[in-house]
mmCIF file of C-alpha atoms in Angstrom:
data_model
loop_
_atom_site.group_PDB
_atom_site.id
_atom_site.type_symbol
_atom_site.label_atom_id
_atom_site.label_comp_id
_atom_site.label_asym_id
_atom_site.label_seq_id
_atom_site.Cartn_x
_atom_site.Cartn_y
_atom_site.Cartn_z
ATOM 1 C CA LEU A 1477 76.425 129.880 126.264
ATOM 2 C CA TYR A 1478 78.958 128.008 128.583
ATOM 3 C CA ALA A 1479 75.764 127.049 130.642
ATOM 4 C CA TYR A 1480 74.114 125.317 127.880
ATOM 5 C CA ASN A 1481 77.127 123.323 127.147
ATOM 6 C CA TYR A 1482 77.679 122.534 130.573
ATOM 7 C CA ARG A 1483 74.009 121.333 130.859
ATOM 8 C CA GLY A 1484 74.385 119.255 127.797
ATOM 9 C CA HIS A 1485 77.397 117.461 128.909
ATOM 10 C CA LEU A 1486 75.877 116.705 132.348
ATOM 11 C CA LEU A 1487 72.675 115.647 130.844
ATOM 12 C CA ARG A 1488 74.489 113.306 128.508
ATOM 13 C CA ALA A 1489 76.375 111.774 131.676
ATOM 14 C CA MET A 1490 73.019 111.149 133.077
ATOM 15 C CA GLY A 1491 71.842 109.319 130.206
ATOM 16 C CA ARG A 1492 69.092 111.854 129.283
ATOM 17 C CA SER A 1493 70.373 112.012 125.332
ATOM 18 C CA ASP A 1494 67.284 113.702 124.082
ATOM 19 C CA ASP A 1495 67.389 116.465 126.917
ATOM 20 C CA ALA A 1496 71.135 116.905 126.209
ATOM 21 C CA ILE A 1497 70.487 117.420 122.316
ATOM 22 C CA GLU A 1498 67.929 119.979 123.327
ATOM 23 C CA ALA A 1499 70.521 121.896 125.454
ATOM 24 C CA PHE A 1500 73.278 121.700 122.692
ATOM 25 C CA GLN A 1501 71.045 122.980 120.069
ATOM 26 C CA ALA A 1502 69.443 125.857 122.439
ATOM 27 C CA GLY A 1503 73.229 126.893 122.920
ATOM 28 C CA ALA A 1504 73.741 126.882 119.267
ATOM 29 C CA GLY A 1505 70.755 128.861 118.592
ATOM 30 C CA ARG A 1506 71.933 131.377 121.193
ATOM 31 C CA ALA A 1507 75.529 131.648 119.609
ATOM 32 C CA HIS A 1508 74.034 131.903 116.389
ATOM 33 C CA ASP A 1509 71.967 134.928 117.269
ATOM 34 C CA ALA A 1510 75.041 136.401 118.942
ATOM 35 C CA ARG A 1511 76.887 135.868 115.735
ATOM 36 C CA ILE A 1512 79.512 133.778 117.572
ATOM 37 C CA PRO A 1513 80.375 130.977 115.047
ATOM 38 C CA ALA A 1514 83.058 129.427 116.897
ATOM 39 C CA ARG A 1515 80.765 128.842 120.010
ATOM 40 C CA GLU A 1516 77.883 127.580 117.728
ATOM 41 C CA ALA A 1517 80.299 125.074 116.120
ATOM 42 C CA PHE A 1518 81.183 123.687 119.541
ATOM 43 C CA CYS A 1519 77.594 123.314 120.568
ATOM 44 C CA ARG A 1520 76.794 121.542 117.090
ATOM 45 C CA LEU A 1521 79.529 119.172 117.890
ATOM 46 C CA GLY A 1522 78.062 118.047 121.126
ATOM 47 C CA ALA A 1523 74.553 117.654 119.540
ATOM 48 C CA ALA A 1524 76.139 115.812 116.550
ATOM 49 C CA ALA A 1525 77.837 113.120 118.822
ATOM 50 C CA LEU A 1526 74.434 112.360 120.588
ATOM 51 C CA TYR A 1527 72.439 112.146 117.200
ATOM 52 C CA LEU A 1528 74.896 109.424 116.171
ATOM 53 C CA GLU A 1529 74.668 107.704 119.753
ATOM 54 C CA THR A 1530 70.911 107.650 119.339
ATOM 55 C CA GLY A 1531 70.753 106.339 115.704
ATOM 56 C CA LYS A 1532 69.811 109.654 114.260
ATOM 57 C CA LEU A 1533 72.562 109.376 111.593
ATOM 58 C CA ASP A 1534 71.503 111.917 109.200
ATOM 59 C CA ASP A 1535 70.951 114.545 111.981
ATOM 60 C CA GLY A 1536 74.266 113.757 113.260
ATOM 61 C CA LEU A 1537 76.154 114.275 109.863
ATOM 62 C CA ASN A 1538 74.383 117.302 109.266
ATOM 63 C CA ALA A 1539 75.387 118.733 112.664
ATOM 64 C CA TYR A 1540 78.970 117.955 112.004
ATOM 65 C CA SER A 1541 78.841 119.446 108.443
ATOM 66 C CA GLU A 1542 77.511 122.572 110.052
ATOM 67 C CA SER A 1543 80.315 122.582 112.699
ATOM 68 C CA VAL A 1544 82.924 122.553 109.871
ATOM 69 C CA GLU A 1545 81.388 125.390 108.050
ATOM 70 C CA LEU A 1546 80.855 127.302 111.049
ATOM 71 C CA ALA A 1547 84.616 126.710 112.366
ATOM 72 C CA ARG A 1548 85.643 127.628 108.614
ATOM 73 C CA ARG A 1549 83.508 131.052 108.714
ATOM 74 C CA ALA A 1550 85.227 131.787 112.368
ATOM 75 C CA ASN A 1551 88.733 130.876 110.818
ATOM 76 C CA ARG A 1552 89.324 128.807 113.934
ATOM 77 C CA THR A 1553 91.908 126.317 112.065
ATOM 78 C CA ASP A 1554 92.073 124.009 115.132
ATOM 79 C CA GLN A 1555 88.352 123.908 115.624
ATOM 80 C CA LEU A 1556 88.108 123.246 111.936
ATOM 81 C CA ALA A 1557 90.548 120.368 111.909
ATOM 82 C CA GLN A 1558 88.676 118.782 114.873
ATOM 83 C CA SER A 1559 85.444 119.205 113.143
ATOM 84 C CA LEU A 1560 86.637 117.679 109.847
ATOM 85 C CA VAL A 1561 88.043 114.650 111.692
ATOM 86 C CA LEU A 1562 85.001 113.997 113.508
ATOM 87 C CA LEU A 1563 82.949 114.576 110.565
ATOM 88 C CA ALA A 1564 85.113 111.657 108.781
ATOM 89 C CA GLU A 1565 84.757 109.351 111.658
ATOM 90 C CA ALA A 1566 80.960 109.901 111.601
ATOM 91 C CA LEU A 1567 80.886 109.004 107.688
ATOM 92 C CA VAL A 1568 82.859 105.661 108.345
ATOM 93 C CA THR A 1569 80.548 104.882 111.013
ATOM 94 C CA CYS A 1570 77.635 105.259 108.886
ATOM 95 C CA GLY A 1571 79.122 103.151 106.150
ATOM 96 C CA ARG A 1572 80.074 106.023 103.868
ATOM 97 C CA ALA A 1573 83.974 105.546 104.321
ATOM 98 C CA SER A 1574 85.049 106.786 100.692
ATOM 99 C CA GLU A 1575 83.231 110.183 101.596
ATOM 100 C CA ALA A 1576 85.409 110.671 104.708
ATOM 101 C CA ILE A 1577 88.695 110.958 102.616
ATOM 102 C CA PRO A 1578 88.246 114.635 101.544
ATOM 103 C CA SER A 1579 87.695 115.578 105.215
ATOM 104 C CA LEU A 1580 90.796 113.799 106.386
ATOM 105 C CA GLU A 1581 92.564 115.314 103.383
ATOM 106 C CA GLU A 1582 91.646 118.762 104.306
ATOM 107 C CA ALA A 1583 92.035 118.366 108.148
ATOM 108 C CA ILE A 1584 95.576 116.970 107.636
ATOM 109 C CA GLY A 1585 96.310 120.149 105.270
ATOM 110 C CA VAL A 1586 94.973 122.487 108.118
ATOM 111 C CA LEU A 1587 96.974 120.659 110.746
ATOM 112 C CA ARG A 1588 100.201 120.956 108.817
ATOM 113 C CA ARG A 1589 99.767 124.709 108.380
ATOM 114 C CA ILE A 1590 99.376 125.202 112.211
ATOM 115 C CA GLY A 1591 102.293 122.868 112.794
ATOM 116 C CA GLN A 1592 100.773 120.275 114.834
ATOM 117 C CA GLU A 1593 102.813 117.109 113.860
ATOM 118 C CA GLU A 1594 101.230 114.666 116.346
ATOM 119 C CA PRO A 1595 97.643 115.302 115.251
ATOM 120 C CA VAL A 1596 98.868 115.097 111.645
ATOM 121 C CA ALA A 1597 100.050 111.755 112.188
ATOM 122 C CA ALA A 1598 96.825 110.624 114.100
ATOM 123 C CA ALA A 1599 94.730 112.171 111.030
ATOM 124 C CA MET A 1600 97.060 110.337 108.216
ATOM 125 C CA ALA A 1601 96.660 107.117 110.241
ATOM 126 C CA GLN A 1602 92.930 107.562 109.966
ATOM 127 C CA LEU A 1603 93.110 108.281 106.461
ATOM 128 C CA ALA A 1604 95.435 105.219 105.660
ATOM 129 C CA ALA A 1605 92.880 103.118 107.462
ATOM 130 C CA VAL A 1606 90.001 104.544 105.186
ATOM 131 C CA GLN A 1607 91.933 104.187 102.144
ATOM 132 C CA GLN A 1608 92.838 100.459 103.088
ATOM 133 C CA LYS A 1609 89.169 99.887 103.870
ATOM 134 C CA THR A 1610 88.021 101.190 100.633
ATOM 135 C CA GLY A 1611 90.757 99.334 98.715
ATOM 136 C CA LEU A 1612 92.853 102.320 97.321
ATOM 137 C CA PRO A 1613 96.207 101.648 96.680
ATOM 138 C CA ALA A 1614 97.048 104.882 98.136
ATOM 139 C CA ALA A 1615 96.770 103.342 101.570
ATOM 140 C CA GLU A 1616 100.248 101.751 101.175
ATOM 141 C CA ASN A 1617 102.183 105.107 100.706
ATOM 142 C CA THR A 1618 100.016 106.759 103.320
ATOM 143 C CA TRP A 1619 100.945 104.172 105.906
ATOM 144 C CA ARG A 1620 104.574 104.479 104.811
ATOM 145 C CA GLU A 1621 104.373 108.228 105.545
ATOM 146 C CA VAL A 1622 102.533 107.532 109.127
ATOM 147 C CA ALA A 1623 105.143 105.164 110.038
ATOM 148 C CA ASP A 1624 108.237 107.633 109.107
ATOM 149 C CA LEU A 1625 106.515 110.467 111.061
ATOM 150 C CA GLN A 1626 105.521 108.492 114.100
ATOM 151 C CA GLU A 1627 109.069 107.266 114.249
ATOM 152 C CA ARG A 1628 110.523 110.840 114.176
ATOM 153 C CA LEU A 1629 108.069 111.690 116.457
ATOM 154 C CA GLY A 1630 109.036 108.881 119.017
ATOM 155 C CA ASN A 1631 105.559 107.531 119.203
ATOM 156 C CA LYS A 1632 106.357 103.748 119.343
ATOM 157 C CA ASP A 1633 102.852 102.603 119.508
ATOM 158 C CA GLY A 1634 101.856 104.619 116.446
ATOM 159 C CA HIS A 1635 104.938 103.597 114.826
ATOM 160 C CA MET A 1636 104.273 99.796 115.498
ATOM 161 C CA THR A 1637 100.755 100.204 114.060
ATOM 162 C CA ALA A 1638 101.622 101.684 110.851
ATOM 163 C CA LEU A 1639 104.345 99.006 110.254
ATOM 164 C CA GLU A 1640 101.830 96.251 111.002
ATOM 165 C CA GLN A 1641 99.135 97.735 108.755
ATOM 166 C CA LEU A 1642 101.832 98.180 106.123
ATOM 167 C CA ALA A 1643 103.071 94.719 106.435
ATOM 168 C CA GLY A 1644 99.519 93.325 105.763
ATOM 169 C CA LEU A 1645 99.457 95.156 102.690
ATOM 170 C CA ARG A 1646 102.866 94.226 101.559
ATOM 171 C CA ARG A 1647 102.538 90.407 102.380
ATOM 172 C CA ALA A 1648 100.750 89.305 98.997
ATOM 173 C CA VAL A 1649 103.297 91.488 97.185
ATOM 174 C CA ASP A 1650 106.621 90.955 98.763
ATOM 175 C CA ARG A 1651 106.781 88.439 101.584
ATOM 176 C CA GLN A 1652 110.550 89.336 102.430
ATOM 177 C CA GLU A 1653 109.650 93.148 102.921
ATOM 178 C CA ALA A 1654 106.622 91.912 104.977
ATOM 179 C CA HIS A 1655 108.745 89.756 107.355
ATOM 180 C CA TRP A 1656 110.919 92.709 107.856
ATOM 181 C CA LEU A 1657 108.217 94.995 108.746
ATOM 182 C CA TYR A 1658 106.603 92.678 111.155
ATOM 183 C CA ARG A 1659 109.838 92.121 112.569
ATOM 184 C CA ARG A 1660 110.143 95.727 113.324
ATOM 185 C CA ALA A 1661 106.725 95.851 114.686
ATOM 186 C CA LEU A 1662 107.452 92.876 117.007
ATOM 187 C CA ALA A 1663 110.435 94.711 118.310
ATOM 188 C CA LEU A 1664 108.429 97.774 119.320
ATOM 189 C CA ALA A 1665 105.764 95.659 120.814
ATOM 190 C CA THR A 1666 108.285 93.749 122.913
ATOM 191 C CA GLU A 1667 109.891 97.204 123.817
ATOM 192 C CA LEU A 1668 106.399 98.534 124.955
ATOM 193 C CA ASP A 1669 105.666 95.246 126.871
ATOM 194 C CA ASP A 1670 102.568 95.339 124.798
ATOM 195 C CA THR A 1671 101.305 91.477 125.207
ATOM 196 C CA GLU A 1672 98.187 91.792 122.912
ATOM 197 C CA SER A 1673 100.293 93.503 120.139
ATOM 198 C CA GLU A 1674 103.063 91.123 120.515
ATOM 199 C CA ALA A 1675 100.729 87.920 120.089
ATOM 200 C CA ARG A 1676 98.853 89.612 117.218
ATOM 201 C CA VAL A 1677 102.269 90.447 115.180
ATOM 202 C CA ARG A 1678 103.649 86.865 116.225
ATOM 203 C CA ASN A 1679 100.516 85.396 114.495
ATOM 204 C CA SER A 1680 101.073 87.326 111.595
ATOM 205 C CA LEU A 1681 104.661 86.194 111.543
ATOM 206 C CA GLY A 1682 103.393 82.687 111.815
ATOM 207 C CA LEU A 1683 100.980 82.753 109.056
ATOM 208 C CA LEU A 1684 103.356 84.612 106.865
ATOM 209 C CA ALA A 1685 105.787 81.719 107.310
ATOM 210 C CA TRP A 1686 103.108 78.965 106.859
ATOM 211 C CA GLN A 1687 102.263 80.436 103.489
ATOM 212 C CA GLY A 1688 105.942 80.261 102.548
ATOM 213 C CA GLY A 1689 106.264 76.704 103.615
ATOM 214 C CA GLU A 1690 108.492 77.544 106.536
ATOM 215 C CA LEU A 1691 106.829 75.250 109.078
ATOM 216 C CA ASP A 1692 109.125 75.298 111.973
ATOM 217 C CA ASP A 1693 109.273 78.897 112.126
ATOM 218 C CA ALA A 1694 105.304 79.055 111.722
ATOM 219 C CA GLU A 1695 104.892 76.573 114.641
ATOM 220 C CA ASN A 1696 107.406 78.537 116.636
ATOM 221 C CA GLN A 1697 105.813 81.871 116.167
ATOM 222 C CA LEU A 1698 102.219 80.617 116.445
ATOM 223 C CA SER A 1699 102.966 78.652 119.779
ATOM 224 C CA LYS A 1700 104.686 81.940 121.269
ATOM 225 C CA ALA A 1701 101.356 83.919 120.132
ATOM 226 C CA ALA A 1702 99.248 81.193 121.760
ATOM 227 C CA GLY A 1703 101.372 81.443 125.096
ATOM 228 C CA LEU A 1704 100.938 85.140 125.205
ATOM 229 C CA LEU A 1705 97.349 85.121 124.725
ATOM 230 C CA ARG A 1706 96.879 82.419 127.530
ATOM 231 C CA ARG A 1707 98.852 84.627 129.806
ATOM 232 C CA SER A 1708 96.425 87.473 128.919
ATOM 233 C CA GLN A 1709 93.563 85.206 129.241
ATOM 234 C CA ASN A 1710 92.511 86.583 125.758
ATOM 235 C CA THR A 1711 90.394 83.591 124.734
ATOM 236 C CA GLY A 1712 88.803 84.890 121.823
ATOM 237 C CA GLU A 1713 92.078 85.656 119.896
ATOM 238 C CA LEU A 1714 93.555 82.456 121.189
ATOM 239 C CA GLY A 1715 90.909 80.372 119.394
ATOM 240 C CA VAL A 1716 91.754 81.902 116.160
ATOM 241 C CA VAL A 1717 95.485 81.514 116.785
ATOM 242 C CA LEU A 1718 95.210 77.831 117.731
ATOM 243 C CA ASN A 1719 93.262 77.299 114.296
ATOM 244 C CA GLY A 1720 96.307 78.425 112.537
ATOM 245 C CA LEU A 1721 98.623 76.362 114.844
ATOM 246 C CA GLY A 1722 96.692 73.355 114.139
ATOM 247 C CA ALA A 1723 96.674 73.562 110.602
ATOM 248 C CA VAL A 1724 100.480 74.184 110.670
ATOM 249 C CA LEU A 1725 100.815 70.840 112.871
ATOM 250 C CA THR A 1726 98.790 68.826 110.161
ATOM 251 C CA ARG A 1727 101.035 70.302 107.624
ATOM 252 C CA MET A 1728 104.067 68.830 109.502
ATOM 253 C CA ASP A 1729 102.477 65.350 109.753
ATOM 254 C CA ARG A 1730 101.579 65.809 113.447
ATOM 255 C CA ALA A 1731 97.845 64.940 112.933
ATOM 256 C CA VAL A 1732 97.309 63.638 116.539
ATOM 257 C CA GLU A 1733 98.715 66.822 118.162
ATOM 258 C CA ALA A 1734 97.028 68.987 115.605
ATOM 259 C CA GLY A 1735 93.666 67.474 116.478
ATOM 260 C CA ARG A 1736 94.017 68.309 120.332
ATOM 261 C CA VAL A 1737 95.129 71.621 119.455
ATOM 262 C CA LEU A 1738 92.085 72.011 117.015
ATOM 263 C CA GLN A 1739 89.584 70.644 119.727
ATOM 264 C CA GLU A 1740 90.626 73.401 122.277
ATOM 265 C CA ALA A 1741 90.349 76.197 119.297
ATOM 266 C CA LEU A 1742 86.810 74.874 118.668
ATOM 267 C CA ALA A 1743 85.681 74.939 122.220
ATOM 268 C CA LEU A 1744 87.096 78.353 122.537
ATOM 269 C CA ASN A 1745 85.473 79.710 119.575
ATOM 270 C CA LYS A 1746 82.168 78.375 120.335
ATOM 271 C CA GLN A 1747 82.460 79.805 123.970
ATOM 272 C CA ASN A 1748 83.088 83.220 122.443
ATOM 273 C CA GLN A 1749 80.338 82.820 119.606
ATOM 274 C CA LEU A 1750 83.032 83.236 116.921
ATOM 275 C CA GLU A 1751 81.069 81.351 114.279
ATOM 276 C CA SER A 1752 83.355 81.958 111.571
ATOM 277 C CA ALA A 1753 86.497 80.827 113.530
ATOM 278 C CA GLU A 1754 84.145 77.903 114.681
ATOM 279 C CA ALA A 1755 83.649 76.893 110.937
ATOM 280 C CA ASP A 1756 87.490 77.243 110.491
ATOM 281 C CA SER A 1757 88.119 74.912 113.405
ATOM 282 C CA MET A 1758 85.893 72.314 111.868
ATOM 283 C CA ALA A 1759 87.577 72.435 108.480
ATOM 284 C CA ALA A 1760 91.033 72.234 110.064
ATOM 285 C CA LEU A 1761 89.863 69.269 112.248
ATOM 286 C CA GLY A 1762 88.567 67.614 108.954
ATOM 287 C CA ALA A 1763 91.982 68.227 107.232
ATOM 288 C CA ALA A 1764 93.637 66.664 110.555
ATOM 289 C CA SER A 1765 91.467 63.756 110.537
ATOM 290 C CA LEU A 1766 92.018 63.381 106.829
ATOM 291 C CA ALA A 1767 95.738 63.461 107.259
ATOM 292 C CA GLY A 1768 95.672 60.758 109.975
ATOM 293 C CA GLY A 1769 93.850 58.499 107.773
ATOM 294 C CA ASP A 1770 90.347 58.831 109.228
ATOM 295 C CA ALA A 1771 88.232 59.761 106.279
ATOM 296 C CA ALA A 1772 85.041 59.068 108.087
ATOM 297 C CA GLU A 1773 85.763 61.460 110.914
ATOM 298 C CA ALA A 1774 87.080 63.912 108.193
ATOM 299 C CA GLN A 1775 83.427 63.673 106.315
ATOM 300 C CA THR A 1776 81.544 64.495 109.878
ATOM 301 C CA TRP A 1777 83.836 67.630 110.287
ATOM 302 C CA TYR A 1778 83.409 68.854 106.832
ATOM 303 C CA GLN A 1779 79.618 68.245 106.977
ATOM 304 C CA GLN A 1780 79.402 70.324 110.182
ATOM 305 C CA CYS A 1781 81.586 72.864 108.428
ATOM 306 C CA VAL A 1782 79.186 72.907 105.338
ATOM 307 C CA GLN A 1783 76.142 73.493 107.569
ATOM 308 C CA LEU A 1784 77.669 76.434 109.633
ATOM 309 C CA ARG A 1785 78.927 78.142 106.532
ATOM 310 C CA ARG A 1786 75.570 77.792 104.953
ATOM 311 C CA ALA A 1787 73.866 79.175 108.120
ATOM 312 C CA LEU A 1788 76.388 82.091 107.963
ATOM 313 C CA GLY A 1789 75.522 82.930 104.380
ATOM 314 C CA ASP A 1790 79.293 82.192 103.462
ATOM 315 C CA ARG A 1791 78.876 80.835 99.798
ATOM 316 C CA ALA A 1792 82.561 80.826 99.218
ATOM 317 C CA GLY A 1793 83.261 79.070 102.431
ATOM 318 C CA GLU A 1794 80.454 76.344 101.920
ATOM 319 C CA GLY A 1795 81.670 75.715 98.518
ATOM 320 C CA TRP A 1796 85.232 75.111 99.650
ATOM 321 C CA ALA A 1797 83.911 72.843 102.510
ATOM 322 C CA LEU A 1798 82.115 70.748 99.913
ATOM 323 C CA PHE A 1799 85.074 70.380 97.858
ATOM 324 C CA ARG A 1800 86.897 69.184 100.930
ATOM 325 C CA LEU A 1801 84.046 66.935 101.758
ATOM 326 C CA ALA A 1802 84.021 65.335 98.318
ATOM 327 C CA GLU A 1803 87.800 64.675 98.762
ATOM 328 C CA ALA A 1804 87.122 63.059 102.150
ATOM 329 C CA SER A 1805 84.223 60.843 100.819
ATOM 330 C CA LEU A 1806 86.587 59.654 97.827
ATOM 331 C CA GLN A 1807 88.914 58.595 100.323
ATOM 332 C CA ALA A 1808 86.273 56.735 102.398
ATOM 333 C CA GLY A 1809 85.510 54.786 99.173
ATOM 334 C CA GLU A 1810 82.081 56.664 98.506
ATOM 335 C CA SER A 1811 82.638 57.769 94.814
ATOM 336 C CA GLN A 1812 79.093 58.354 94.149
ATOM 337 C CA GLN A 1813 78.623 60.639 97.017
ATOM 338 C CA ALA A 1814 82.137 62.234 96.348
ATOM 339 C CA THR A 1815 80.531 63.133 92.929
ATOM 340 C CA ALA A 1816 77.458 64.779 94.318
ATOM 341 C CA TYR A 1817 79.323 66.832 96.797
ATOM 342 C CA ALA A 1818 81.721 68.074 94.184
ATOM 343 C CA ALA A 1819 78.694 68.876 91.607
ATOM 344 C CA ALA A 1820 77.175 70.762 94.621
ATOM 345 C CA ALA A 1821 80.421 72.768 95.042
ATOM 346 C CA LEU A 1822 80.543 73.703 91.391
ATOM 347 C CA ALA A 1823 76.893 74.924 91.750
ATOM 348 C CA MET A 1824 77.872 77.458 94.061
ATOM 349 C CA GLY A 1825 79.715 79.335 91.563
#
């Protein structure tokens, strides 16, 4: 039985997925004949992962489900918890996130019974993420539990992630609490010397400050986030952060400076093929041009934004850009054209 498992992993490493699946399935068949459910479950897990990798989603899900039942029959609690978590991950991968919740809840219960706190924390974080993805209010309380548990376990990285996610959920409800949570996450990111996470949290703090009209703080946080991303050469995230910084500078009546920042953001977003962020750059450049008194230039940027949003199938974004284009046209003295753009925006629903 071990030989089949070894052969399966070896063939997988060689890129021979179909042969690897055959090896794992043969091992599962031998284990079934020998009435060793725990070993059969292990082989089913190997085959399941390969099924997903090769796009055979239903076969993968079936193999994971079989592994769960085999581990349950063998009374192997550690293997049962592992199989349940892997089944949940596979369901999320297949776009069936809501179906993953019962598996994760059962896995957490099993892990708690055998006293494995770190795996409990990891499984709870997965549960919270799935609840958040599916819009369940329970996500907030689950993230709170994860944050408390990770803090007690001394897992700073997991604690920081939980605080950051919880802050994201609270920002629309209680800005003050969200700010406090982000600040705690920032302290952990700094302590861990995690540049990427620090930049991400500072960006969130900057956007939170911008929404609250605290423009000086917003500029400070977003500028620091951009500096960290330059240092780590993360140009993809840098373009997104510069979009926010440019918008803040526009709000601060610093349109020329905003234009320079946003031109860089646009170039980076194009370079990294981040089309939605590229459309955001165009919209922000339109706002900066309008704030700087150049309505004609603003029209050009908003027209480009409309075209890109339309190409992306983003009706809400296209409608918003049309309204802004109507405003720019009105300021340019083109009232008839402004009316047409506004009507087109309204027709978007």
